[in-house]
Short mmCIF file of C-alpha atoms in Angstrom, two decimals:
data_model
loop_
_atom_site.label_atom_id
_atom_site.label_comp_id
_atom_site.label_asym_id
_atom_site.label_seq_id
_atom_site.Cartn_x
_atom_site.Cartn_y
_atom_site.Cartn_z
CA UNK A 35 0.00 0.00 0.00
CA UNK A 36 1.32 3.45 -0.92
CA UNK A 37 1.28 6.02 1.85
CA UNK A 38 0.48 9.69 1.39
CA UNK A 39 4.12 10.55 2.13
CA UNK A 40 5.35 8.14 -0.55
CA UNK A 41 2.93 9.67 -3.05
CA UNK A 42 4.12 13.14 -2.07
CA UNK A 43 7.76 12.07 -2.56
CA UNK A 44 6.86 10.74 -6.00
CA UNK A 45 5.29 14.09 -6.91
CA UNK A 46 8.42 15.90 -5.72
CA UNK A 47 10.61 13.63 -7.88
CA UNK A 48 8.53 14.51 -10.93
CA UNK A 49 8.54 18.24 -10.15
CA UNK A 50 12.17 18.95 -9.33
CA UNK A 51 13.52 22.46 -9.03
CA UNK A 52 16.34 23.45 -11.37
CA UNK A 53 18.76 23.15 -8.46
CA UNK A 54 17.57 19.66 -7.54
CA UNK A 55 17.85 18.61 -11.17
CA UNK A 56 21.42 19.97 -11.38
CA UNK A 57 22.60 18.24 -8.21
CA UNK A 58 20.84 15.00 -9.15
CA UNK A 59 22.82 14.90 -12.40
CA UNK A 60 26.00 15.02 -10.30
CA UNK A 61 24.92 12.37 -7.76
CA UNK A 62 22.93 9.83 -9.77
CA UNK A 63 24.30 6.56 -11.15
CA UNK A 64 26.98 6.44 -8.46
CA UNK A 65 28.76 9.39 -10.09
CA UNK A 66 30.27 10.60 -6.81
CA UNK A 67 32.97 8.10 -5.80
CA UNK A 68 30.63 5.17 -6.39
CA UNK A 69 28.14 6.13 -3.66
CA UNK A 70 24.48 5.46 -4.42
CA UNK A 71 22.11 8.35 -3.83
CA UNK A 72 18.33 8.41 -3.97
CA UNK A 73 16.21 11.53 -4.30
CA UNK A 74 13.05 12.63 -2.49
CA UNK A 75 13.10 9.75 -0.04
CA UNK A 76 10.49 9.37 2.73
CA UNK A 77 12.15 8.97 6.14
CA UNK A 78 9.82 8.89 9.11
CA UNK A 79 7.39 11.74 8.53
CA UNK A 80 9.82 13.72 6.38
CA UNK A 81 11.06 13.62 2.79
CA UNK A 82 14.82 14.01 2.31
CA UNK A 83 15.98 15.77 -0.86
CA UNK A 84 18.89 13.35 -1.42
CA UNK A 85 20.08 10.45 0.70
CA UNK A 86 22.94 7.98 0.62
CA UNK A 87 21.60 5.21 2.83
CA UNK A 88 24.87 3.27 3.06
CA UNK A 89 26.72 6.30 4.46
CA UNK A 90 23.67 7.71 6.32
CA UNK A 91 24.16 11.10 4.63
CA UNK A 92 21.31 13.44 3.71
CA UNK A 93 21.81 16.41 1.40
CA UNK A 94 19.23 19.18 1.66
CA UNK A 95 18.88 22.13 -0.68
CA UNK A 96 17.51 25.34 0.76
CA UNK A 97 15.96 28.13 -1.27
CA UNK A 98 14.73 31.54 -0.24
CA UNK A 99 11.63 30.08 1.45
CA UNK A 100 13.73 28.18 3.98
CA UNK A 101 14.48 31.33 5.95
CA UNK A 102 10.84 31.26 7.00
CA UNK A 103 10.82 27.66 8.20
CA UNK A 104 13.91 27.42 10.40
CA UNK A 105 11.93 25.89 13.26
CA UNK A 106 10.62 23.09 11.03
CA UNK A 107 14.09 22.50 9.55
CA UNK A 108 15.63 22.36 13.01
CA UNK A 109 13.04 19.84 14.26
CA UNK A 110 13.48 17.75 11.14
CA UNK A 111 17.29 17.78 11.37
CA UNK A 112 17.13 16.80 15.05
CA UNK A 113 14.91 13.82 14.25
CA UNK A 114 17.15 12.72 11.37
CA UNK A 115 20.19 12.90 13.67
CA UNK A 116 18.43 10.64 16.18
CA UNK A 117 18.14 8.17 13.30
CA UNK A 118 21.94 8.41 12.81
CA UNK A 119 21.85 10.49 9.64
CA UNK A 120 24.27 13.33 9.01
CA UNK A 121 22.52 16.26 7.35
CA UNK A 122 24.33 18.57 4.94
CA UNK A 123 22.56 21.77 3.90
CA UNK A 124 23.37 23.93 0.92
CA UNK A 125 21.74 27.03 -0.48
CA UNK A 126 20.40 26.64 -4.00
CA UNK A 127 22.83 29.20 -5.41
CA UNK A 128 25.79 27.22 -4.05
CA UNK A 129 25.00 24.32 -6.37
CA UNK A 130 25.38 26.59 -9.39
CA UNK A 131 28.06 29.00 -8.16
CA UNK A 132 30.22 26.72 -5.99
CA UNK A 133 29.58 23.28 -7.46
CA UNK A 134 33.08 21.92 -6.77
CA UNK A 135 32.93 23.05 -3.13
CA UNK A 136 29.51 21.45 -2.67
CA UNK A 137 30.69 18.15 -4.15
CA UNK A 138 33.88 18.26 -2.05
CA UNK A 139 31.83 18.79 1.12
CA UNK A 140 29.53 15.88 0.24
CA UNK A 141 32.48 13.63 -0.59
CA UNK A 142 34.22 14.58 2.64
CA UNK A 143 31.11 13.63 4.64
CA UNK A 144 30.77 10.36 2.72
CA UNK A 145 34.34 9.31 3.45
CA UNK A 146 34.54 10.60 7.04
CA UNK A 147 34.13 8.09 9.86
CA UNK A 148 30.61 7.88 11.26
CA UNK A 149 30.15 9.89 14.47
#
């Protein structure tokens, strides 16, 4: 049976932002050091933008609207940390303007020992 959250994640996958599309092209098909990423993945009552389950890394992209939902983001990040995920956050413009730095930060988190 498909849950409402799974259906919502599916809708998000089909309606990506330009930034999500750009980062997905860099992460998909094990392009980053052989690590497998999935996009718009339901975890608990949240949907993660990108997740590498084997490394327990979540990559979140924040646009201008995220300044208004810091409380929600904080609660969500806290819950994800209790589930042993490391959460990396990047502003949308960083993906386009600082692509190499973003990928280096993700790769560093992927290869760092788990906390």
